[in-house]
PDB file of C-alpha atoms and ligand atoms in Angstrom:
ATOM      1  CA  MET A   1    -176.790  49.482  39.959  1.00 94.00           C
ATOM      2  CA  ARG A   2    -175.053  52.687  40.862  1.00 97.00           C
ATOM      3  CA  VAL A   3    -174.223  53.744  44.401  1.00 98.00           C
ATOM      4  CA  ILE A   4    -173.044  57.319  44.876  1.00 98.00           C
ATOM      5  CA  LEU A   5    -171.231  58.264  48.061  1.00 98.00           C
ATOM      6  CA  LEU A   6    -171.689  61.940  48.833  1.00 98.00           C
ATOM      7  CA  GLY A   7    -170.354  63.899  51.764  1.00 98.00           C
ATOM      8  CA  PRO A   8    -167.608  66.333  52.704  1.00 97.00           C
ATOM      9  CA  PRO A   9    -163.932  65.415  52.450  1.00 96.00           C
ATOM     10  CA  GLY A  10    -162.961  63.067  55.255  1.00 93.00           C
ATOM     11  CA  SER A  11    -166.482  61.751  55.821  1.00 95.00           C
ATOM     12  CA  GLY A  12    -165.312  58.210  55.102  1.00 94.00           C
ATOM     13  CA  LYS A  13    -166.582  57.789  51.543  1.00 97.00           C
ATOM     14  CA  GLY A  14    -163.423  55.946  50.509  1.00 94.00           C
ATOM     15  CA  THR A  15    -163.505  53.623  53.524  1.00 93.00           C
ATOM     16  CA  GLN A  16    -167.202  52.836  53.096  1.00 97.00           C
ATOM     17  CA  GLY A  17    -166.667  52.381  49.352  1.00 98.00           C
ATOM     18  CA  ASP A  18    -163.973  49.775  50.045  1.00 95.00           C
ATOM     19  CA  LEU A  19    -166.238  47.934  52.497  1.00 97.00           C
ATOM     20  CA  LEU A  20    -169.137  47.974  50.035  1.00 98.00           C
ATOM     21  CA  GLU A  21    -166.882  46.701  47.256  1.00 98.00           C
ATOM     22  CA  LYS A  22    -165.832  43.777  49.470  1.00 97.00           C
ATOM     23  CA  LYS A  23    -169.407  42.926  50.495  1.00 98.00           C
ATOM     24  CA  TYR A  24    -171.173  43.256  47.142  1.00 97.00           C
ATOM     25  CA  GLY A  25    -168.398  42.779  44.588  1.00 97.00           C
ATOM     26  CA  PHE A  26    -169.155  45.995  42.701  1.00 97.00           C
ATOM     27  CA  PRO A  27    -165.976  48.006  42.138  1.00 98.00           C
ATOM     28  CA  LYS A  28    -165.379  51.253  43.950  1.00 98.00           C
ATOM     29  CA  VAL A  29    -164.587  54.037  41.526  1.00 97.00           C
ATOM     30  CA  SER A  30    -162.859  57.042  43.061  1.00 97.00           C
ATOM     31  CA  THR A  31    -162.119  60.045  40.858  1.00 97.00           C
ATOM     32  CA  GLY A  32    -159.648  61.291  43.480  1.00 95.00           C
ATOM     33  CA  ASP A  33    -157.720  57.984  43.323  1.00 93.00           C
ATOM     34  CA  LEU A  34    -157.798  57.976  39.521  1.00 95.00           C
ATOM     35  CA  LEU A  35    -156.473  61.532  39.419  1.00 95.00           C
ATOM     36  CA  ARG A  36    -153.789  60.849  42.044  1.00 92.00           C
ATOM     37  CA  ARG A  37    -152.584  57.905  39.936  1.00 92.00           C
ATOM     38  CA  GLU A  38    -152.274  60.170  36.883  1.00 94.00           C
ATOM     39  CA  VAL A  39    -150.309  62.668  38.995  1.00 94.00           C
ATOM     40  CA  GLN A  40    -148.002  59.941  40.337  1.00 91.00           C
ATOM     41  CA  GLU A  41    -147.343  58.639  36.831  1.00 95.00           C
ATOM     42  CA  GLY A  42    -146.637  62.163  35.581  1.00 96.00           C
ATOM     43  CA  THR A  43    -149.051  61.908  32.638  1.00 95.00           C
ATOM     44  CA  PRO A  44    -150.118  65.110  30.797  1.00 93.00           C
ATOM     45  CA  LEU A  45    -153.545  64.778  32.432  1.00 92.00           C
ATOM     46  CA  GLY A  46    -151.932  64.374  35.847  1.00 94.00           C
ATOM     47  CA  LYS A  47    -149.779  67.455  35.319  1.00 94.00           C
ATOM     48  CA  LYS A  48    -152.870  69.453  34.410  1.00 91.00           C
ATOM     49  CA  ALA A  49    -154.763  68.249  37.487  1.00 95.00           C
ATOM     50  CA  GLU A  50    -151.962  68.472  40.056  1.00 95.00           C
ATOM     51  CA  VAL A  51    -151.921  72.239  40.609  1.00 94.00           C
ATOM     52  CA  LYS A  52    -155.660  72.381  41.246  1.00 95.00           C
ATOM     53  CA  MET A  53    -155.610  69.304  43.474  1.00 95.00           C
ATOM     54  CA  ASN A  54    -152.800  70.682  45.606  1.00 93.00           C
ATOM     55  CA  ARG A  55    -154.798  73.868  46.126  1.00 94.00           C
ATOM     56  CA  GLY A  56    -157.916  71.919  47.080  1.00 94.00           C
ATOM     57  CA  GLU A  57    -159.786  73.166  44.018  1.00 96.00           C
ATOM     58  CA  LEU A  58    -161.819  70.998  41.698  1.00 97.00           C
ATOM     59  CA  VAL A  59    -160.361  69.977  38.354  1.00 98.00           C
ATOM     60  CA  SER A  60    -162.470  70.915  35.335  1.00 97.00           C
ATOM     61  CA  ASP A  61    -165.741  69.103  34.776  1.00 98.00           C
ATOM     62  CA  ASP A  62    -164.483  67.914  31.391  1.00 96.00           C
ATOM     63  CA  LEU A  63    -161.468  66.283  32.993  1.00 95.00           C
ATOM     64  CA  ALA A  64    -163.459  64.688  35.825  1.00 97.00           C
ATOM     65  CA  VAL A  65    -166.128  63.411  33.425  1.00 96.00           C
ATOM     66  CA  ALA A  66    -163.500  61.999  31.067  1.00 94.00           C
ATOM     67  CA  MET A  67    -161.928  60.089  33.988  1.00 93.00           C
ATOM     68  CA  ILE A  68    -165.169  58.622  35.250  1.00 96.00           C
ATOM     69  CA  LYS A  69    -166.405  57.766  31.772  1.00 95.00           C
ATOM     70  CA  LYS A  70    -163.320  55.727  30.996  1.00 93.00           C
ATOM     71  CA  ARG A  71    -163.612  53.822  34.286  1.00 96.00           C
ATOM     72  CA  ILE A  72    -167.357  53.052  34.452  1.00 97.00           C
ATOM     73  CA  PHE A  73    -167.404  51.604  30.948  1.00 96.00           C
ATOM     74  CA  ALA A  74    -164.762  49.035  31.876  1.00 97.00           C
ATOM     75  CA  SER A  75    -166.099  45.466  31.882  1.00 97.00           C
ATOM     76  CA  ASP A  76    -165.982  45.049  35.687  1.00 97.00           C
ATOM     77  CA  CYS A  77    -168.487  47.899  36.109  1.00 97.00           C
ATOM     78  CA  LYS A  78    -171.120  46.334  33.856  1.00 94.00           C
ATOM     79  CA  GLU A  79    -173.342  45.072  36.693  1.00 93.00           C
ATOM     80  CA  GLY A  80    -172.809  48.086  38.868  1.00 95.00           C
ATOM     81  CA  TYR A  81    -170.336  50.316  40.624  1.00 98.00           C
ATOM     82  CA  ILE A  82    -169.854  52.473  43.690  1.00 98.00           C
ATOM     83  CA  ILE A  83    -168.653  56.040  43.147  1.00 98.00           C
ATOM     84  CA  ASP A  84    -166.651  58.053  45.634  1.00 98.00           C
ATOM     85  CA  GLY A  85    -165.903  61.686  44.760  1.00 97.00           C
ATOM     86  CA  PHE A  86    -168.157  62.134  41.752  1.00 98.00           C
ATOM     87  CA  PRO A  87    -170.323  64.081  41.061  1.00 98.00           C
ATOM     88  CA  ARG A  88    -168.958  67.174  42.816  1.00 98.00           C
ATOM     89  CA  ASN A  89    -171.533  69.562  41.341  1.00 98.00           C
ATOM     90  CA  ILE A  90    -174.864  69.526  39.548  1.00 98.00           C
ATOM     91  CA  ALA A  91    -173.357  69.776  36.063  1.00 98.00           C
ATOM     92  CA  GLN A  92    -171.390  66.568  36.731  1.00 98.00           C
ATOM     93  CA  ALA A  93    -174.498  64.804  38.067  1.00 98.00           C
ATOM     94  CA  GLN A  94    -176.440  65.693  34.913  1.00 97.00           C
ATOM     95  CA  LYS A  95    -173.587  64.518  32.748  1.00 97.00           C
ATOM     96  CA  LEU A  96    -173.385  61.198  34.591  1.00 97.00           C
ATOM     97  CA  GLU A  97    -177.087  60.555  34.005  1.00 96.00           C
ATOM     98  CA  LYS A  98    -176.631  61.226  30.307  1.00 96.00           C
ATOM     99  CA  ILE A  99    -173.626  58.980  29.808  1.00 96.00           C
ATOM    100  CA  ASP A 100    -174.872  56.049  31.898  1.00 95.00           C
ATOM    101  CA  LYS A 101    -178.559  55.623  32.691  1.00 91.00           C
ATOM    102  CA  LYS A 102    -179.073  53.133  35.524  1.00 87.00           C
ATOM    103  CA  ASP A 103    -182.320  51.497  36.695  1.00 84.00           C
ATOM    104  CA  LEU A 104    -181.209  51.567  40.272  1.00 93.00           C
ATOM    105  CA  GLU A 105    -179.337  54.546  41.692  1.00 96.00           C
ATOM    106  CA  ILE A 106    -178.830  55.098  45.408  1.00 98.00           C
ATOM    107  CA  VAL A 107    -177.114  58.066  47.003  1.00 98.00           C
ATOM    108  CA  PHE A 108    -175.688  57.873  50.528  1.00 98.00           C
ATOM    109  CA  ASP A 109    -174.786  61.260  51.925  1.00 98.00           C
ATOM    110  CA  ILE A 110    -172.377  60.794  54.835  1.00 98.00           C
ATOM    111  CA  ARG A 111    -172.808  63.921  56.972  1.00 98.00           C
ATOM    112  CA  LEU A 112    -170.089  65.389  59.157  1.00 97.00           C
ATOM    113  CA  ARG A 113    -169.600  68.690  60.987  1.00 97.00           C
ATOM    114  CA  ASP A 114    -166.867  70.961  59.587  1.00 97.00           C
ATOM    115  CA  GLN A 115    -164.902  70.726  62.833  1.00 96.00           C
ATOM    116  CA  THR A 116    -164.826  66.922  62.583  1.00 96.00           C
ATOM    117  CA  VAL A 117    -163.735  67.171  58.949  1.00 96.00           C
ATOM    118  CA  ILE A 118    -160.750  69.292  59.985  1.00 95.00           C
ATOM    119  CA  GLU A 119    -159.783  66.929  62.828  1.00 94.00           C
ATOM    120  CA  ARG A 120    -160.137  63.820  60.700  1.00 93.00           C
ATOM    121  CA  LEU A 121    -158.294  65.065  57.635  1.00 93.00           C
ATOM    122  CA  SER A 122    -155.372  66.262  59.705  1.00 94.00           C
ATOM    123  CA  ALA A 123    -155.032  62.696  61.042  1.00 94.00           C
ATOM    124  CA  ARG A 124    -155.548  60.925  57.713  1.00 92.00           C
ATOM    125  CA  ARG A 125    -152.699  58.977  56.132  1.00 94.00           C
ATOM    126  CA  ILE A 126    -152.672  57.012  52.904  1.00 93.00           C
ATOM    127  CA  CYS A 127    -150.398  54.289  51.615  1.00 94.00           C
ATOM    128  CA  SER A 128    -147.965  55.702  49.053  1.00 92.00           C
ATOM    129  CA  SER A 129    -148.205  52.466  47.094  1.00 91.00           C
ATOM    130  CA  CYS A 130    -151.664  50.833  47.303  1.00 90.00           C
ATOM    131  CA  GLY A 131    -153.707  53.855  48.422  1.00 87.00           C
ATOM    132  CA  ALA A 132    -155.144  52.159  51.559  1.00 90.00           C
ATOM    133  CA  ILE A 133    -156.641  54.725  53.922  1.00 89.00           C
ATOM    134  CA  TYR A 134    -155.760  55.099  57.624  1.00 93.00           C
ATOM    135  CA  ASN A 135    -156.616  57.560  60.314  1.00 91.00           C
ATOM    136  CA  LEU A 136    -154.305  58.041  63.270  1.00 91.00           C
ATOM    137  CA  LEU A 137    -157.351  58.712  65.481  1.00 87.00           C
ATOM    138  CA  LEU A 138    -159.898  56.209  64.198  1.00 84.00           C
ATOM    139  CA  GLN A 139    -158.208  53.513  62.189  1.00 85.00           C
ATOM    140  CA  SER A 140    -154.529  53.491  62.951  1.00 91.00           C
ATOM    141  CA  PRO A 141    -152.040  51.167  61.203  1.00 95.00           C
ATOM    142  CA  LYS A 142    -150.522  48.295  63.222  1.00 95.00           C
ATOM    143  CA  GLU A 143    -147.072  49.809  62.746  1.00 91.00           C
ATOM    144  CA  ASP A 144    -146.518  53.537  62.746  1.00 83.00           C
ATOM    145  CA  GLU A 145    -146.087  54.909  59.236  1.00 89.00           C
ATOM    146  CA  ALA A 146    -146.361  51.533  57.421  1.00 96.00           C
ATOM    147  CA  CYS A 147    -149.280  50.096  55.469  1.00 97.00           C
ATOM    148  CA  ASP A 148    -150.864  46.965  57.016  1.00 97.00           C
ATOM    149  CA  MET A 149    -151.583  45.554  53.547  1.00 94.00           C
ATOM    150  CA  CYS A 150    -148.323  46.060  51.653  1.00 96.00           C
ATOM    151  CA  GLY A 151    -145.828  47.517  54.154  1.00 96.00           C
ATOM    152  CA  SER A 152    -145.187  50.661  52.087  1.00 96.00           C
ATOM    153  CA  LYS A 153    -144.720  54.070  53.653  1.00 96.00           C
ATOM    154  CA  LEU A 154    -147.794  55.997  54.783  1.00 96.00           C
ATOM    155  CA  ILE A 155    -147.948  59.610  53.702  1.00 94.00           C
ATOM    156  CA  GLN A 156    -150.153  62.622  54.293  1.00 93.00           C
ATOM    157  CA  ARG A 157    -151.995  63.829  51.203  1.00 90.00           C
ATOM    158  CA  ARG A 158    -150.799  67.288  50.137  1.00 89.00           C
ATOM    159  CA  ASP A 159    -154.384  68.494  50.238  1.00 92.00           C
ATOM    160  CA  ASP A 160    -154.854  67.325  53.850  1.00 94.00           C
ATOM    161  CA  THR A 161    -153.048  70.358  55.287  1.00 92.00           C
ATOM    162  CA  SER A 162    -155.069  72.896  57.264  1.00 90.00           C
ATOM    163  CA  GLU A 163    -155.152  75.725  54.659  1.00 91.00           C
ATOM    164  CA  VAL A 164    -156.177  73.388  51.874  1.00 94.00           C
ATOM    165  CA  ILE A 165    -158.766  71.646  54.051  1.00 95.00           C
ATOM    166  CA  LYS A 166    -160.475  75.021  54.610  1.00 94.00           C
ATOM    167  CA  GLU A 167    -160.566  75.653  50.860  1.00 95.00           C
ATOM    168  CA  ARG A 168    -161.978  72.171  50.190  1.00 96.00           C
ATOM    169  CA  LEU A 169    -164.731  72.767  52.738  1.00 97.00           C
ATOM    170  CA  ILE A 170    -165.718  76.060  51.091  1.00 97.00           C
ATOM    171  CA  ILE A 171    -165.909  74.351  47.710  1.00 97.00           C
ATOM    172  CA  TYR A 172    -167.866  71.458  49.203  1.00 98.00           C
ATOM    173  CA  HIS A 173    -170.508  73.769  50.691  1.00 98.00           C
ATOM    174  CA  GLU A 174    -170.774  75.931  47.577  1.00 98.00           C
ATOM    175  CA  GLN A 175    -170.669  73.342  44.838  1.00 98.00           C
ATOM    176  CA  THR A 176    -171.250  69.837  46.157  1.00 98.00           C
ATOM    177  CA  GLU A 177    -173.845  70.343  48.889  1.00 98.00           C
ATOM    178  CA  PRO A 178    -176.534  71.502  46.407  1.00 98.00           C
ATOM    179  CA  LEU A 179    -176.531  67.869  45.230  1.00 98.00           C
ATOM    180  CA  VAL A 180    -178.469  67.007  48.404  1.00 98.00           C
ATOM    181  CA  ASP A 181    -181.614  68.690  47.062  1.00 98.00           C
ATOM    182  CA  TYR A 182    -180.928  67.442  43.580  1.00 98.00           C
ATOM    183  CA  TYR A 183    -180.918  63.791  44.684  1.00 98.00           C
ATOM    184  CA  LYS A 184    -183.753  64.296  47.181  1.00 98.00           C
ATOM    185  CA  LYS A 185    -185.921  65.440  44.287  1.00 98.00           C
ATOM    186  CA  LYS A 186    -184.943  62.312  42.369  1.00 96.00           C
ATOM    187  CA  GLY A 187    -186.070  60.205  45.347  1.00 96.00           C
ATOM    188  CA  VAL A 188    -182.782  58.332  45.652  1.00 97.00           C
ATOM    189  CA  TYR A 189    -181.259  60.166  48.615  1.00 98.00           C
ATOM    190  CA  TYR A 190    -180.335  58.694  52.029  1.00 98.00           C
ATOM    191  CA  ARG A 191    -178.746  60.723  54.770  1.00 98.00           C
ATOM    192  CA  ILE A 192    -176.197  58.844  56.896  1.00 98.00           C
ATOM    193  CA  GLU A 193    -174.784  60.079  60.196  1.00 98.00           C
ATOM    194  CA  GLY A 194    -171.013  60.207  59.642  1.00 97.00           C
ATOM    195  CA  GLU A 195    -169.990  60.940  63.227  1.00 96.00           C
ATOM    196  CA  GLU A 196    -170.646  57.275  64.117  1.00 96.00           C
ATOM    197  CA  LYS A 197    -168.074  54.467  64.162  1.00 93.00           C
ATOM    198  CA  ILE A 198    -167.046  52.995  60.797  1.00 93.00           C
ATOM    199  CA  GLU A 199    -168.872  49.679  61.476  1.00 97.00           C
ATOM    200  CA  ILE A 200    -172.092  51.440  62.453  1.00 98.00           C
ATOM    201  CA  ILE A 201    -172.006  53.660  59.375  1.00 98.00           C
ATOM    202  CA  PHE A 202    -171.392  50.591  57.240  1.00 98.00           C
ATOM    203  CA  HIS A 203    -174.276  48.729  58.866  1.00 98.00           C
ATOM    204  CA  ASN A 204    -176.605  51.677  58.284  1.00 98.00           C
ATOM    205  CA  ILE A 205    -175.600  51.862  54.629  1.00 98.00           C
ATOM    206  CA  TYR A 206    -175.810  48.172  53.783  1.00 98.00           C
ATOM    207  CA  SER A 207    -179.163  47.721  55.546  1.00 98.00           C
ATOM    208  CA  ILE A 208    -180.644  50.285  53.152  1.00 98.00           C
ATOM    209  CA  LEU A 209    -178.761  48.887  50.183  1.00 98.00           C
ATOM    210  CA  ASP A 210    -179.897  45.302  50.875  1.00 97.00           C
ATOM    211  CA  ARG A 211    -183.486  46.482  51.100  1.00 97.00           C
ATOM    212  CA  GLU A 212    -183.274  48.479  47.866  1.00 95.00           C
ATOM    213  CA  LEU A 213    -181.556  45.646  45.992  1.00 94.00           C
ATOM    214  CA  THR A 214    -184.273  43.203  47.095  1.00 94.00           C
ATOM    215  CA  LYS A 215    -187.016  45.640  46.049  1.00 92.00           C
ATOM    216  CA  SER A 216    -185.410  46.140  42.672  1.00 90.00           C
ATOM    217  CA  MET A 217    -185.035  42.367  42.140  1.00 86.00           C
ATOM    218  CA  GLU A 218    -188.688  41.760  43.066  1.00 90.00           C
ATOM    219  CA  ALA A 219    -189.813  44.524  40.696  1.00 87.00           C
ATOM    220  CA  ARG A 220    -187.819  42.920  37.894  1.00 82.00           C
ATOM    221  CA  LEU A 221    -189.453  39.512  38.548  1.00 86.00           C
ATOM    222  CA  VAL A 222    -192.959  41.027  38.368  1.00 82.00           C
ATOM    223  CA  ARG A 223    -192.222  42.741  35.037  1.00 74.00           C
TER     224      ARG A 223
HETATM  225  P1  AMP B   1    -160.892  63.310  46.745  1.00 57.62           P
HETATM  226  O1  AMP B   1    -159.895  62.216  46.897  1.00 57.62           O
HETATM  227  O2  AMP B   1    -162.234  62.827  46.274  1.00 57.62           O
HETATM  228  O3  AMP B   1    -160.965  64.209  47.941  1.00 57.62           O
HETATM  229  O4  AMP B   1    -160.349  64.228  45.540  1.00 57.62           O
HETATM  230  C1  AMP B   1    -159.101  64.882  45.605  1.00 57.62           C
HETATM  231  C2  AMP B   1    -159.054  66.001  44.600  1.00 57.62           C
HETATM  232  O5  AMP B   1    -159.233  65.492  43.275  1.00 57.62           O
HETATM  233  C3  AMP B   1    -160.157  67.039  44.749  1.00 57.62           C
HETATM  234  O6  AMP B   1    -159.843  68.024  45.713  1.00 57.62           O
HETATM  235  C4  AMP B   1    -160.197  67.615  43.340  1.00 57.62           C
HETATM  236  O7  AMP B   1    -159.104  68.474  43.083  1.00 57.62           O
HETATM  237  C5  AMP B   1    -159.998  66.373  42.491  1.00 57.62           C
HETATM  238  N1  AMP B   1    -161.295  65.718  42.181  1.00 57.62           N
HETATM  239  C6  AMP B   1    -161.716  64.496  42.575  1.00 57.62           C
HETATM  240  N2  AMP B   1    -162.928  64.222  42.079  1.00 57.62           N
HETATM  241  C7  AMP B   1    -163.299  65.302  41.360  1.00 57.62           C
HETATM  242  C8  AMP B   1    -164.448  65.641  40.610  1.00 57.62           C
HETATM  243  N3  AMP B   1    -165.493  64.805  40.516  1.00 57.62           N
HETATM  244  N4  AMP B   1    -164.496  66.856  40.017  1.00 57.62           N
HETATM  245  C9  AMP B   1    -163.476  67.727  40.103  1.00 57.62           C
HETATM  246  N5  AMP B   1    -162.354  67.476  40.809  1.00 57.62           N
HETATM  247  C10 AMP B   1    -162.244  66.267  41.426  1.00 57.62           C
END
C-alpha cells in the first residue's frame, strides 16, 4: 500500500503523515526530512541540496528519486508506506510508478489557500533534534521554544521565511499542482479540506483509508 500526501507547503502533510504512521504502522517517508538530515550531517548530497532548499527551489529529480528509492526499499516499507513531499512533479510521479508498482495507491490532497499557507509557515517551528513539528498558532509546544518529545531547541526552518515561502508557492502551483489531474485520471485522488482542525482532517483521511483498505482486502480474498 502506498499513501501519497499532496498539498502546498504547510498544509499539514507531515503532521498527518505522523498520525497515519502511528495508527497504521506504515512508516512515513518524507523527502524533505531525508534531505534536511543530509544537510545537517554535511554529506556531499546535503551540500548539493542545501542551496536549492534554502532558496525554496526543488532539488533535481535525480536527487529526489535517489533519496526516495533508497528509503522505500528498506525492509520496514515492504508492506506499505506513507509519502510526504514526493512526487513534486509529474516526472517524479512517473518515476515512482516505474520503480515501485503498488496494488493499492491512495492520494490525499490537503488543500489550503495561499494566505493560510503564508500564515501557517511563518508560525511553524521544528525540533532541531528529532524533527517534531509545531505551530505557534495551531499546535504550540508546552514550553516556549522546547520540543515536548525530547526537550531540544525548536527552530524555524530557513525556508519558512516570507520571501522563500512565496517562491515555494510559485513552484507548488507551477510544478506540483498538475499532479491533481494526473492522480484524478488514475482514479486514486481524494481532496481533503486543509483549513479544518488537525483532528478533523485526520478523521476525514482515515475514514477513506479504512474503507479503501477493507475494499482491497475483500478483493484479494475473492481472487
Ligand atoms: P518539504 O519539507 O517537503 O517542504 O521540502 C523541503 C525542501 O526539500 C523543498 O523545498 C525542496 O527544496 C526539497 N525537496 C523535498 N522533496 C523534494 C522532491 N520530491 N523533489 C525536489 N525537491 C524536494
